[in-house]
Short mmCIF file of C-alpha atoms and ligand atoms in Angstrom, two decimals:
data_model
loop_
_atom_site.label_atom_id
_atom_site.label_comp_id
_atom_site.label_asym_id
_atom_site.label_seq_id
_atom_site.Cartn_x
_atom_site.Cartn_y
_atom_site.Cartn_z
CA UNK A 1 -5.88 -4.10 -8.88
CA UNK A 2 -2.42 -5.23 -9.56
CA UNK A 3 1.09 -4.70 -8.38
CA UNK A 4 3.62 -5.47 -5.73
CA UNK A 5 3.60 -3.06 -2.47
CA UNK A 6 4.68 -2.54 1.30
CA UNK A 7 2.86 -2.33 4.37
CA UNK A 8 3.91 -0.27 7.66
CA UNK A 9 4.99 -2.50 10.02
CA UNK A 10 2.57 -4.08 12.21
CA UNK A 11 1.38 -1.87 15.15
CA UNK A 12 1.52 -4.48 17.89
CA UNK A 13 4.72 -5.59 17.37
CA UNK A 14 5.66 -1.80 16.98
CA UNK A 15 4.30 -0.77 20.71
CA UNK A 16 6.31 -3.55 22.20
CA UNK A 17 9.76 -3.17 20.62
CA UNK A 18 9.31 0.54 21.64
CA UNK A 19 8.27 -0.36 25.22
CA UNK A 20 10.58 -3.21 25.70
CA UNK A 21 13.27 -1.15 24.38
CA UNK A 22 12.83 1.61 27.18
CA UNK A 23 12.89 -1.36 30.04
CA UNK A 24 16.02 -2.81 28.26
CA UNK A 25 18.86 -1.58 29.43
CA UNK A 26 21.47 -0.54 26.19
CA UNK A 27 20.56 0.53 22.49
CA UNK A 28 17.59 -0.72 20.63
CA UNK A 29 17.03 -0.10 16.57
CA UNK A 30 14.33 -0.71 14.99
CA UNK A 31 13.99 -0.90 11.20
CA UNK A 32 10.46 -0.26 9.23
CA UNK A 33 9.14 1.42 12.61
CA UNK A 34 5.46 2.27 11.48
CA UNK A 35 4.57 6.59 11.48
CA UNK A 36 1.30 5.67 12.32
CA UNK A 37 -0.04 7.83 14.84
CA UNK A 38 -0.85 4.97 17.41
CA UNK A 39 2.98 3.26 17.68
CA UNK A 40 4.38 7.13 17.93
CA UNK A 41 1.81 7.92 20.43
CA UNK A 42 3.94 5.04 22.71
CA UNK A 43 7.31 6.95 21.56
CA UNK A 44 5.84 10.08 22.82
CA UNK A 45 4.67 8.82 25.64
CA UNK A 46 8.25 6.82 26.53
CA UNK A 47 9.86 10.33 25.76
CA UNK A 48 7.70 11.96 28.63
CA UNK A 49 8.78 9.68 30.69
CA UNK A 50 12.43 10.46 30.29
CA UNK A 51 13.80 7.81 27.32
CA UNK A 52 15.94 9.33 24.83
CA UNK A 53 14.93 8.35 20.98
CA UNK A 54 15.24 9.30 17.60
CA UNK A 55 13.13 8.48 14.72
CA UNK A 56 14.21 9.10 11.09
CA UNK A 57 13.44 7.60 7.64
CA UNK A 58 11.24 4.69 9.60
CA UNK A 59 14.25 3.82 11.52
CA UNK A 60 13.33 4.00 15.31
CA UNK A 61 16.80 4.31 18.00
CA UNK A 62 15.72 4.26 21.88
CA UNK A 63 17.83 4.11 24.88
CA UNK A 64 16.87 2.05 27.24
CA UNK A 65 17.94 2.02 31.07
CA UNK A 66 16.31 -0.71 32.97
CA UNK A 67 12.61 -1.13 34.64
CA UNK A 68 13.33 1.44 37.23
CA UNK A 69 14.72 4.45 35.18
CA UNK A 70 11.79 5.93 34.10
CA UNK A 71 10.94 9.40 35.24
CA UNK A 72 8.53 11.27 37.09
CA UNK A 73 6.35 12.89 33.87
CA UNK A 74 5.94 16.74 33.86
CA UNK A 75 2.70 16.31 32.66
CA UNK A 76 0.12 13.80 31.53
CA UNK A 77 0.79 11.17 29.43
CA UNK A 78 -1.98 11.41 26.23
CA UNK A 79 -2.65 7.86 24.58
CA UNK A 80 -4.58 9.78 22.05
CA UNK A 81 -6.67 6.92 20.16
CA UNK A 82 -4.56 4.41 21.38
CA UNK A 83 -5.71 1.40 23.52
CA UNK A 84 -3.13 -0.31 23.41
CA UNK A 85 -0.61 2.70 24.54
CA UNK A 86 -2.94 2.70 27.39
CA UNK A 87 -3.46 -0.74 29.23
CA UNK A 88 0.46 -1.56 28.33
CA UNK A 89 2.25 1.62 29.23
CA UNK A 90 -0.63 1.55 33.07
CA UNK A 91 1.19 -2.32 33.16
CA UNK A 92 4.86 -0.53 33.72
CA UNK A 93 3.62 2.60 35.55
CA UNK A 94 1.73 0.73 38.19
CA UNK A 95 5.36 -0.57 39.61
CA UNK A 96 6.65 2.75 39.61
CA UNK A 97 7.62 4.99 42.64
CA UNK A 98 6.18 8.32 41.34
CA UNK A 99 2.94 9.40 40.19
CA UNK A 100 1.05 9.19 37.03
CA UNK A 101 -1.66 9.53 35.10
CA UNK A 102 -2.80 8.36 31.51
CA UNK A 103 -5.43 10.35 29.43
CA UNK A 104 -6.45 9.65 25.45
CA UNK A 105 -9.27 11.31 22.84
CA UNK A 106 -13.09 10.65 23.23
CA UNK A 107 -13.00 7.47 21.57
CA UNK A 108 -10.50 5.91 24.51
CA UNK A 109 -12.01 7.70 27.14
CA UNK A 110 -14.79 5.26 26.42
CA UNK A 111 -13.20 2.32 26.28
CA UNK A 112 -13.05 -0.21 29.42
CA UNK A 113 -9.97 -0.38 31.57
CA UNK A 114 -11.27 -1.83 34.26
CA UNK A 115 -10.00 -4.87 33.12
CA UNK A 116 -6.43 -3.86 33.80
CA UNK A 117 -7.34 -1.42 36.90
CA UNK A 118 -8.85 -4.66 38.78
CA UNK A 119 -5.69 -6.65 38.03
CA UNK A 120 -3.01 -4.07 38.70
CA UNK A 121 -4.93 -3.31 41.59
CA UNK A 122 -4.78 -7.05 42.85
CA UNK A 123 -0.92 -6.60 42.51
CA UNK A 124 -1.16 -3.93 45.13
CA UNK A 125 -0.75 -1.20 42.84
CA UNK A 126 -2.23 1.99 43.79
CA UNK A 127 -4.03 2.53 40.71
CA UNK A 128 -7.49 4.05 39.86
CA UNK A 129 -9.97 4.98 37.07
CA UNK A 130 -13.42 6.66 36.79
CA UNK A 131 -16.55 5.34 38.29
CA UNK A 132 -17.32 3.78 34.94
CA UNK A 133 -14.32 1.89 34.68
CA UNK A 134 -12.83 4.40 32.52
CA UNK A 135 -9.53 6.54 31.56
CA UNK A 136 -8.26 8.68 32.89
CA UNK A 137 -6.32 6.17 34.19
CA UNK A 138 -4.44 7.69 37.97
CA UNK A 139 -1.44 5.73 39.37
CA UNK A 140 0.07 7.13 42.84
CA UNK A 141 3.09 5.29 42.44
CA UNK A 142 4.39 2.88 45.24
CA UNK A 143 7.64 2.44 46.84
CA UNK A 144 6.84 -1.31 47.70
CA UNK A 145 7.34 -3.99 45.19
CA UNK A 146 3.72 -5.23 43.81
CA UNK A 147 2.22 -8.61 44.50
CA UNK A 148 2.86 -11.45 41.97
CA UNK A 149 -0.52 -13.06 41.19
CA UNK A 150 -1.91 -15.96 39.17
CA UNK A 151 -4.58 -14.60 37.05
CA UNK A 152 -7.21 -16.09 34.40
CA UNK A 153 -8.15 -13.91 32.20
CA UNK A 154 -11.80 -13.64 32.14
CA UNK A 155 -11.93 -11.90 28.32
CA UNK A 156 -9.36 -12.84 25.94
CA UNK A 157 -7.33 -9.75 25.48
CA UNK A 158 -3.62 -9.48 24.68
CA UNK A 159 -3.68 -6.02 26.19
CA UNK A 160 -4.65 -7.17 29.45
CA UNK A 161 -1.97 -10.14 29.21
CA UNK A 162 0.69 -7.76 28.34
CA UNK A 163 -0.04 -5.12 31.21
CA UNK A 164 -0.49 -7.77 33.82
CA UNK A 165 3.13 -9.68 32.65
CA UNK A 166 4.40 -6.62 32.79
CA UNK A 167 3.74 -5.40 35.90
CA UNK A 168 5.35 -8.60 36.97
CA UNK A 169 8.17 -7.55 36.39
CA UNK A 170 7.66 -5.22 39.14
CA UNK A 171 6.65 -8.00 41.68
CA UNK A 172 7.62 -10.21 43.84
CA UNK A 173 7.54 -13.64 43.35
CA UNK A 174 5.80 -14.89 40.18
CA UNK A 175 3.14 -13.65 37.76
CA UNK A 176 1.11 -16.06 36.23
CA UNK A 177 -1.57 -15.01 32.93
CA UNK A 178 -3.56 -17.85 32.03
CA UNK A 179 -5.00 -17.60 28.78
CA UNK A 180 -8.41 -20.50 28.24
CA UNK A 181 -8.51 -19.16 24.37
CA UNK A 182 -5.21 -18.01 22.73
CA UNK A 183 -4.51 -13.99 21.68
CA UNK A 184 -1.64 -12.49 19.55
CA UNK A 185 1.31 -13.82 21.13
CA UNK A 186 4.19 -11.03 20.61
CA UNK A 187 4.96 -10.09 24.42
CA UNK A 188 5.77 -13.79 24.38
CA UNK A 189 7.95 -13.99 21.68
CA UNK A 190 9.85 -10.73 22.47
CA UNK A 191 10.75 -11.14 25.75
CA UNK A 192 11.14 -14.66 25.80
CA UNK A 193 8.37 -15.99 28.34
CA UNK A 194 7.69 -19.07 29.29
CA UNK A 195 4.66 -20.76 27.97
CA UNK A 196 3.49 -23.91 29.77
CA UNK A 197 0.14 -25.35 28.16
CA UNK A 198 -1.88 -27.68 29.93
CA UNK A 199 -5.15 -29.24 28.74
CA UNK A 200 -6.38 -26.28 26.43
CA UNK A 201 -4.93 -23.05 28.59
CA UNK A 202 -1.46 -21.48 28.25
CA UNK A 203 0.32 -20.53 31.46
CA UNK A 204 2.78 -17.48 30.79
CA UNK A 205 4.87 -16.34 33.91
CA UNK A 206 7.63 -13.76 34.20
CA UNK A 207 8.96 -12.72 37.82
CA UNK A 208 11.45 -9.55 38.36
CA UNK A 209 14.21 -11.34 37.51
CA UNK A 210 13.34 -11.33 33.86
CA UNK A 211 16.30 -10.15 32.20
CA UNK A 212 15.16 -7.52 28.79
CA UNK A 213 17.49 -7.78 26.10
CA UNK A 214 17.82 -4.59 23.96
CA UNK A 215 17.61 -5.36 20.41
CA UNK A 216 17.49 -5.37 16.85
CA UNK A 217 14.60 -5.66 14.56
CA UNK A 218 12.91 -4.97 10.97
CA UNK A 219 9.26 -4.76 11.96
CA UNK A 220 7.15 -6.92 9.43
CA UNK A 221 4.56 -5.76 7.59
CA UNK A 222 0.96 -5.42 9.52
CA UNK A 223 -1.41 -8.55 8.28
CA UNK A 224 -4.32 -6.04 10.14
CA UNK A 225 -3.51 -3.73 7.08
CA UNK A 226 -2.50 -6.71 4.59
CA UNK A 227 -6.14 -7.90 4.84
CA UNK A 228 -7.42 -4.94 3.01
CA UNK A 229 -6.10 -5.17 0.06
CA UNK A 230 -6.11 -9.00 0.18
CA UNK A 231 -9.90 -8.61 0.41
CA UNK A 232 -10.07 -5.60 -2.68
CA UNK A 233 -8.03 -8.09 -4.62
CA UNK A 234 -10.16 -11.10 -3.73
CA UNK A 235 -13.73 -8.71 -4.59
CA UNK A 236 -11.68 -7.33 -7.41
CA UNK A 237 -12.18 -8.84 -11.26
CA UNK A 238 -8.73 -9.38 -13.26
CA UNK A 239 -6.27 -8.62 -9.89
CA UNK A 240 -3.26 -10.11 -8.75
CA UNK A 241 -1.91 -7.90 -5.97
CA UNK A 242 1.51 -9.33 -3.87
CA UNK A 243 1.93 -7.76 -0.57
CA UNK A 244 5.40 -8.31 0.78
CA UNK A 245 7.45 -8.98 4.13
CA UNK A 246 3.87 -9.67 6.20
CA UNK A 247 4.10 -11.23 9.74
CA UNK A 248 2.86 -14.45 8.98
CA UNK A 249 2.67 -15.43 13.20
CA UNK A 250 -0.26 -17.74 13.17
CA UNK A 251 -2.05 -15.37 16.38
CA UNK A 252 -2.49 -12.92 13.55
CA UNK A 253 -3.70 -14.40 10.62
CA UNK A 254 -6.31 -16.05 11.04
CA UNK A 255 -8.46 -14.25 8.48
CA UNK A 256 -6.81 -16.01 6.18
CA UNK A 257 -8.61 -19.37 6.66
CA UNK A 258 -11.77 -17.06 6.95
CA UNK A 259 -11.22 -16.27 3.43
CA UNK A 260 -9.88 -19.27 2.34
CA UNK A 261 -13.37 -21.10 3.85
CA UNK A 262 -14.85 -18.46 1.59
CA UNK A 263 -12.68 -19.53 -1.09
CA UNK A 264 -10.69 -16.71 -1.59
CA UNK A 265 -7.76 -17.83 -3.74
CA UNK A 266 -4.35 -16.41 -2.41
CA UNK A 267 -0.71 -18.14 -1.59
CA UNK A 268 2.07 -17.42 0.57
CA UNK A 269 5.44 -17.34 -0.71
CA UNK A 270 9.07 -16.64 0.46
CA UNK A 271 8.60 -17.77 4.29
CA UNK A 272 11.06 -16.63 6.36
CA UNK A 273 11.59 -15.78 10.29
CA UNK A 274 14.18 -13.63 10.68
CA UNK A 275 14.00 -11.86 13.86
CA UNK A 276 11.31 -14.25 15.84
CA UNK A 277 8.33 -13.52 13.64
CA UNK A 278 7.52 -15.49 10.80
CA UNK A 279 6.85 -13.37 7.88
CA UNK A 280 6.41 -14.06 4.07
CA UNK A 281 4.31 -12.18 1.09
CA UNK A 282 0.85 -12.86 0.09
CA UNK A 283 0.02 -12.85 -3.47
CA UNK A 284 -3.87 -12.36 -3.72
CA UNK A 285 -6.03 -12.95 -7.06
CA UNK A 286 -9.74 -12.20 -8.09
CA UNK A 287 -11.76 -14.65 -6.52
CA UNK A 288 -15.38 -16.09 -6.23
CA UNK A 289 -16.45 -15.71 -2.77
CA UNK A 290 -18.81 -17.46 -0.35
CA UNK A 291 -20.55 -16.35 2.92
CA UNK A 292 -19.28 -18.60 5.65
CA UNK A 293 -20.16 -18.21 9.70
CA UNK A 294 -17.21 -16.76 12.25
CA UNK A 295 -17.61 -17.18 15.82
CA UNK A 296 -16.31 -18.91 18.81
CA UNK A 297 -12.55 -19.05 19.52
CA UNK A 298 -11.58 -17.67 16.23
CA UNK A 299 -12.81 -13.92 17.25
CA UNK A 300 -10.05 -13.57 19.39
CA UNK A 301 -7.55 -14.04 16.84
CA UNK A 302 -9.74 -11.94 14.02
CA UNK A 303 -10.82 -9.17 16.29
CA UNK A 304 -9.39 -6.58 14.11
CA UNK A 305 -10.04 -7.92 10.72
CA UNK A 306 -13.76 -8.26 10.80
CA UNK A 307 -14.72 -4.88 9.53
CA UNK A 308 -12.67 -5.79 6.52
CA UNK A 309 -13.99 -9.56 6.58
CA UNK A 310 -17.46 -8.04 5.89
CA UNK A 311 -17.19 -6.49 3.12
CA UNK A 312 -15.76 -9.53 1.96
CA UNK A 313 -19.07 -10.59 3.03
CA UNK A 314 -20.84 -8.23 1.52
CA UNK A 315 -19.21 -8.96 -2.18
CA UNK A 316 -19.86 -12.46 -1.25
CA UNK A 317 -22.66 -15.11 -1.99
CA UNK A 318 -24.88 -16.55 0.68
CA UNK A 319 -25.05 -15.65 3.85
CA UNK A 320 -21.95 -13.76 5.98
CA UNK A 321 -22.20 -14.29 9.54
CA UNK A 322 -20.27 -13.26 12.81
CA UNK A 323 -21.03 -14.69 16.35
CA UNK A 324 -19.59 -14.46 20.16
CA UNK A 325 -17.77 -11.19 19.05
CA UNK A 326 -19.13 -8.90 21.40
CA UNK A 327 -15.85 -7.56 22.13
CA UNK A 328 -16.08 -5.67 18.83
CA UNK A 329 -18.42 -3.37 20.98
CA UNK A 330 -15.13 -1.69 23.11
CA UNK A 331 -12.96 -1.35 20.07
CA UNK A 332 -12.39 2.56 18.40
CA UNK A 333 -16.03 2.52 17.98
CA UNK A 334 -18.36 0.06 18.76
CA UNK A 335 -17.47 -2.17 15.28
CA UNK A 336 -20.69 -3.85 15.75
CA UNK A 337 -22.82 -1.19 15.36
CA UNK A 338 -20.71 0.88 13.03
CA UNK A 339 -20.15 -2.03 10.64
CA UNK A 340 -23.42 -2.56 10.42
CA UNK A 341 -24.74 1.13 9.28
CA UNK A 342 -22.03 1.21 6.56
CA UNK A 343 -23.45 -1.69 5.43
CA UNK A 344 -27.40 -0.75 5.29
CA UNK A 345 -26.21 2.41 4.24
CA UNK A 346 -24.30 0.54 0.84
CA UNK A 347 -27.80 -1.29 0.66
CA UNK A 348 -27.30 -4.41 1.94
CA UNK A 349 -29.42 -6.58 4.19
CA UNK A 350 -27.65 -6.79 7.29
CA UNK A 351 -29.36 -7.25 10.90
CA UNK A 352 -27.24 -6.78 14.01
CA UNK A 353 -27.48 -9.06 16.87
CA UNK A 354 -25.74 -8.76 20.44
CA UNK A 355 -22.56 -10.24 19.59
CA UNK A 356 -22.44 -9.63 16.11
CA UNK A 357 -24.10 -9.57 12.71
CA UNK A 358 -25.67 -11.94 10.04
CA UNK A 359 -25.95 -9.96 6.49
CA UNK A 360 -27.20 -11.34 2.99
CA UNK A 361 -23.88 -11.00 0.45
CA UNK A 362 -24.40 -9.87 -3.24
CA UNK A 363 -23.28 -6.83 -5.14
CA UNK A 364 -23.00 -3.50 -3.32
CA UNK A 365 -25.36 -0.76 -4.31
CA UNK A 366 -23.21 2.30 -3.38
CA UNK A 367 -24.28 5.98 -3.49
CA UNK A 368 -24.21 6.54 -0.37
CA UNK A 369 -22.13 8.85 2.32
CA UNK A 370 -20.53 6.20 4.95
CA UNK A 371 -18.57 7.24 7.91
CA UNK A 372 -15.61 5.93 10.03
CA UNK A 373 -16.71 7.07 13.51
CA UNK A 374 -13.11 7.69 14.25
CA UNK A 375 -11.94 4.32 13.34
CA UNK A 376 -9.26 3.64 11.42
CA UNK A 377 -10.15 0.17 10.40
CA UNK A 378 -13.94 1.49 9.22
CA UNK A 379 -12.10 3.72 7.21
CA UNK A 380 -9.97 1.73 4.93
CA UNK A 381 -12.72 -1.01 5.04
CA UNK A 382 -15.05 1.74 3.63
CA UNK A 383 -12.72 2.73 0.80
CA UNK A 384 -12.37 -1.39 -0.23
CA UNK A 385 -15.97 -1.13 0.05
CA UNK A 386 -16.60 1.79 -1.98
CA UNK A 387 -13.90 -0.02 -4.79
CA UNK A 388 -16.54 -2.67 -5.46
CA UNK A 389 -19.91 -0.41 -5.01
CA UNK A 390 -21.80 0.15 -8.16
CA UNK A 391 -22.62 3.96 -7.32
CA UNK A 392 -19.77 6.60 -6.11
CA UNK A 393 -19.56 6.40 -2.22
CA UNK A 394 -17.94 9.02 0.16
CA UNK A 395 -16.49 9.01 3.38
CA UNK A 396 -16.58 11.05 6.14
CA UNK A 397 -13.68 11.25 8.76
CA UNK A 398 -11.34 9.32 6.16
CA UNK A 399 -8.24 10.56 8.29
CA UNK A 400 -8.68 8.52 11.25
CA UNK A 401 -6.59 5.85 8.91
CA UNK A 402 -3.91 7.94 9.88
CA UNK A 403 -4.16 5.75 13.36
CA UNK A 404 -2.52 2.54 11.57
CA UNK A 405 -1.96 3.61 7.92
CA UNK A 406 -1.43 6.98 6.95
CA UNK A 407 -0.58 6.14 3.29
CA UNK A 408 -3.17 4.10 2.71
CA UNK A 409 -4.92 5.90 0.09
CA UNK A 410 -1.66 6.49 -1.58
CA UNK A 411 -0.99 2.64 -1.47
CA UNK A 412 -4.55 2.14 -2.86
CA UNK A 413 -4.20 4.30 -5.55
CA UNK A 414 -1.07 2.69 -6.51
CA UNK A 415 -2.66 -0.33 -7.54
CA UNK A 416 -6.04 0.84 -8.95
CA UNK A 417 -4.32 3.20 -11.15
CA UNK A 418 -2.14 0.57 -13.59
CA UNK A 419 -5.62 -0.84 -14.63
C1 S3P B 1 -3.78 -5.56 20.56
C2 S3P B 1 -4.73 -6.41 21.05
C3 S3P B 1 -6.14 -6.38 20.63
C4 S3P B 1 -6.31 -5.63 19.31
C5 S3P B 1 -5.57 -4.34 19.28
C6 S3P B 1 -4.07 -4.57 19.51
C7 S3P B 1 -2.40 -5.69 21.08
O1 S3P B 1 -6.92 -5.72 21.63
O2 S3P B 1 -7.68 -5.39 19.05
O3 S3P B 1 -5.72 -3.71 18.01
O4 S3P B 1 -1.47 -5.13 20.45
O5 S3P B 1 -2.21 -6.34 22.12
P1 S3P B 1 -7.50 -6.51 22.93
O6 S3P B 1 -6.35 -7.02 23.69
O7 S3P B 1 -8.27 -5.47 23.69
O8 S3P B 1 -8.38 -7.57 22.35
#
C-alpha cells in the first residue's frame, strides 16, 4: 500500500458544527463537510425542523437563528443509523415548546436511550421512550424552562454529555456533566465550555446564557476512518501510506498508543490547530506487530476503533486482548459479538467474554464470507482484513460504509493499485 490520500471529515465534529450552527444565530460555513450518510442525516433532520442550508462540493452553509427558532416538524424526524443524530438532536428538542418525535432504522431502534430519557427527564422535560428504553424517542414539548441539574454520568458517553449540556441551555440555572473517565471532548471545544477538573473528574457547565457563535470551519479528517488504513499499512509488507489533515485531539486518538504498544511504526508530521482542533498527517509504514491487552479507561477513548484494532490483532503475534468494553455491545451492532464471528470465521482463535474478547494473533486464513451486520466500521475493518487474508474473502452488506465513508473502497483501491 502506498500513497498520499484524504479522509472525510470526522463525523463527530461534523454533527456538532451542523447542530451548533442551527442554535447560532447568523451564517455558519463549513469546509470538508463529510457526505456520509450519518452527518447528513443531522442536516436533514435540522432542515425538518425549519433551518435553511445548502450543501455543495463538501461545503456545508446553515442559517442559524438562535435556541428558540426551531420549528414545529411536519413529520418525524428519522435518525436513520445514526446514534448520535439521536441522543444530541432529543438534547435540543427536550427544551422546545412544540412536539416531537425521533425515529431511526432497526439497528437504532435497538440501541439504549434511556440514558438520555432519564436525564432529560430529570430536567423536567416531558420526554418518553419505549418500555425497553428504546427509540422512538416522544417529546411533548414544554412551555416552562427545564431544570438545571448536576449530573454524573454513570457510563462514559459523549452522547449523553452533549444532550444533557445541551439541554442546558434550555434551563434555568446551571447544568453541570461530570465526567469520572474522560470522552471525545468536541462539544467542549466548540462552544467554549468551561471545564473545571478536580481530583480525576471534569466538571463541564453551561447555563442559558451561553452565547453560540456562528462560525467558520474546515472539518479535519476522521482519525475513526484514519485508523484503517493506518492498520492495512502497519499489516501491510513494503507500505508507506500518509494520510493527511487528521484531527489529532488527544480524546480521539488514542489507538495510536494501542498500536504503538504493539509497535506499529508510524509518525506524525505537520501539526497544526487551526480552527480549535489539532490536526496533522500520519505517515504509516509496514510494521512487525505484537498482541498487547486494552481495557480500563482507555475504552472510552477507543470505542470506535476496536473493530479495526483487532485485526491488527489478528495480523499480530501473541495474544490480542480487550477488557471492560462492554459498551461495544450498544454500538451499530453489538461489536462484541460481531467482531468476534468475523474473526472465527477468517480462522482465528478468538473466544468472547462479557466485556470483550481475547484472540490468538498470527496470519489470517481467509476464504471465508464475513458480514457487517449493518455496521459501517465491521465493514471497512473486514475489507483491511480481507487485504491481509491468505484466501479471497467476501463481504456481505459492504454498503453500510456508506454510514461514515462512502468512498472507502475507492480510497482503498487507490493505494493497493500502485503496487
Ligand atoms: C460519539 C460518541 C461515541 C461514539 C460515536 C460518536 C459522539 O458514542 O461511539 O461514534 O460523536 O459523541 P457514545 O457516546 O455512545 O460512547
Amino acid at each position: 500500500m502506498r500513497g498520499e490520500i484524504e479522509l472525510p471529515g470526522d463525523k463527530s465534529i461534523a454533527h456538532r458544527a451542523a447542530l451548533f450552527a442551527a442554535l447560532a444565530k447568523g451564517e455558519s460555513l463549513f469546509e470538508n463537510f463529510p457526505d456520509s450518510n450519518d452527518p447528513l442525516t443531522t442536516v436533514e433532520c435540522l432542515e425538518k425542523l425549519g433551518i435553511q442550508y445548502e450543501y455543495a462540493g463538501k461545503t456545508l452553509w446553515i442559517q442559524g437563528r438562535g435556541p428558540f427558532s426551531f420549528q414545529c416538524p411536519k413529520d418525524v424526524l428519522d435518525a436513520k443509523n445514526s446514534g448520535t443524530t439521536m441522543r444530541l438532536l432529543a438534547g435540543i428538542l427536550a427544551g422546545q415548546s412544540f412536539p416531537s418525535i425521533i425515529t431511526g432504522d432497526n439497528s437504532l431502534l435497538k440501541r439504549p436511550m434511556r440514558r438520555i430519557i432519564k436525564q432529560l427527564a430529570m430536567m423536567n422535560a416531558r420526554i418518553s421512550g419505549t418500555r425497553k428504553g428504546t427509540a422512538p424517542i416522544k417529546i411533548r414539548g414544554t412551555n416552562r424552562p427545564l431544570k438545571g441539574i448536576n449530573y454524573e454520568l454513570p457510563v462514559a458517553s459523549a452522547q449523553v454529555k452533549t444532550a444533557i449540556l445541551l439541554a442546558g441551555l434550555y434551563a434555568t440555572g446551571t447544568t453541570t456533566v461530570i465526567e469520572k473517565i474522560p470522552t471525545r471532548d468536541h462539544t467542549e471545544r466548540m462552544l467554549g465550555l468551561r471545564v473545571q477538573k478536580f481530583g480525576r473528574k471534569n466538571y463541564i457547565s453551561i447555563n442559558k446564557l451561553h452565547q453560540i457563535p456562528p462560525s467558520r470551519m474546515t472539518i479535519p479528517g476522521d482519525p475513526s476512518s484514519a485508523a484503517f488504513f493506518i492498520v492495512a499499512a502497519l499489516i501491510t509488507p513494503h507500505s508507506e501510506v500518509m494520510i493527511k489533515n487528521v484531527s489529532l485531539n488527544p480524546t480521539r486518538i488514542m489507538f495510536l498508543n494501542i498500536l504503538k504498544r504493539m509497535h506499529g511504526i508510524f509518525e506524525i508530521v505537520n501539526k497544526r490547530n487551526p480552527d480549535g482542533e489539532p490536526i496533522g498527517d500520519i505517515i504509516a509504514k509496514s510494521s512487525k506487530l505484537q498482541g498487547c491487552s486494552v481495557g480500563g479507561e482507555e475504552i472510552p477513548l477507543v470505542i470506535d476503533e476496536i473493530p479495526i484494532l483487532a485485526i491488527a490483532g489478528a495480523n499480530a503475534g501473541g495474544t490480542f486482548t480487550v477488557k471492560n468494553a462492554e459498551e461495544l455491545r450498544n454500538k451499530e451492532s453489538d461489536r462484541i459479538s460481531s467482531v468476534v464471528a468475523n474473526l472465527a470465521a477468517l480462522g482465528v482463535r478468538v473466544e468472547e467474554t462479557t466485556d470483550g474478547f481475547a484472540l490468538e494473533g498470527g496470519s489470517l486464513h481467509g476464504g471465508a464470507s464475513l458480514d457487517s451486520y449493518g455496521d459501517h466500521r465491521l465493514a471497512m475493518a473486514s475489507v483491511v482484513a480481507g487485504l491481509s487474508a491468505r484466501k479471497e474473502i467476501t463481504i456481505k452488506n459492504m454498503q453500510a460504509a456508506a454510514v461514515s465513508f462512502p468512498n472507502f473502497m475507492d480510497t482503498i483501491k487507490m493505494i493497493t493499485n500502485n503496487n
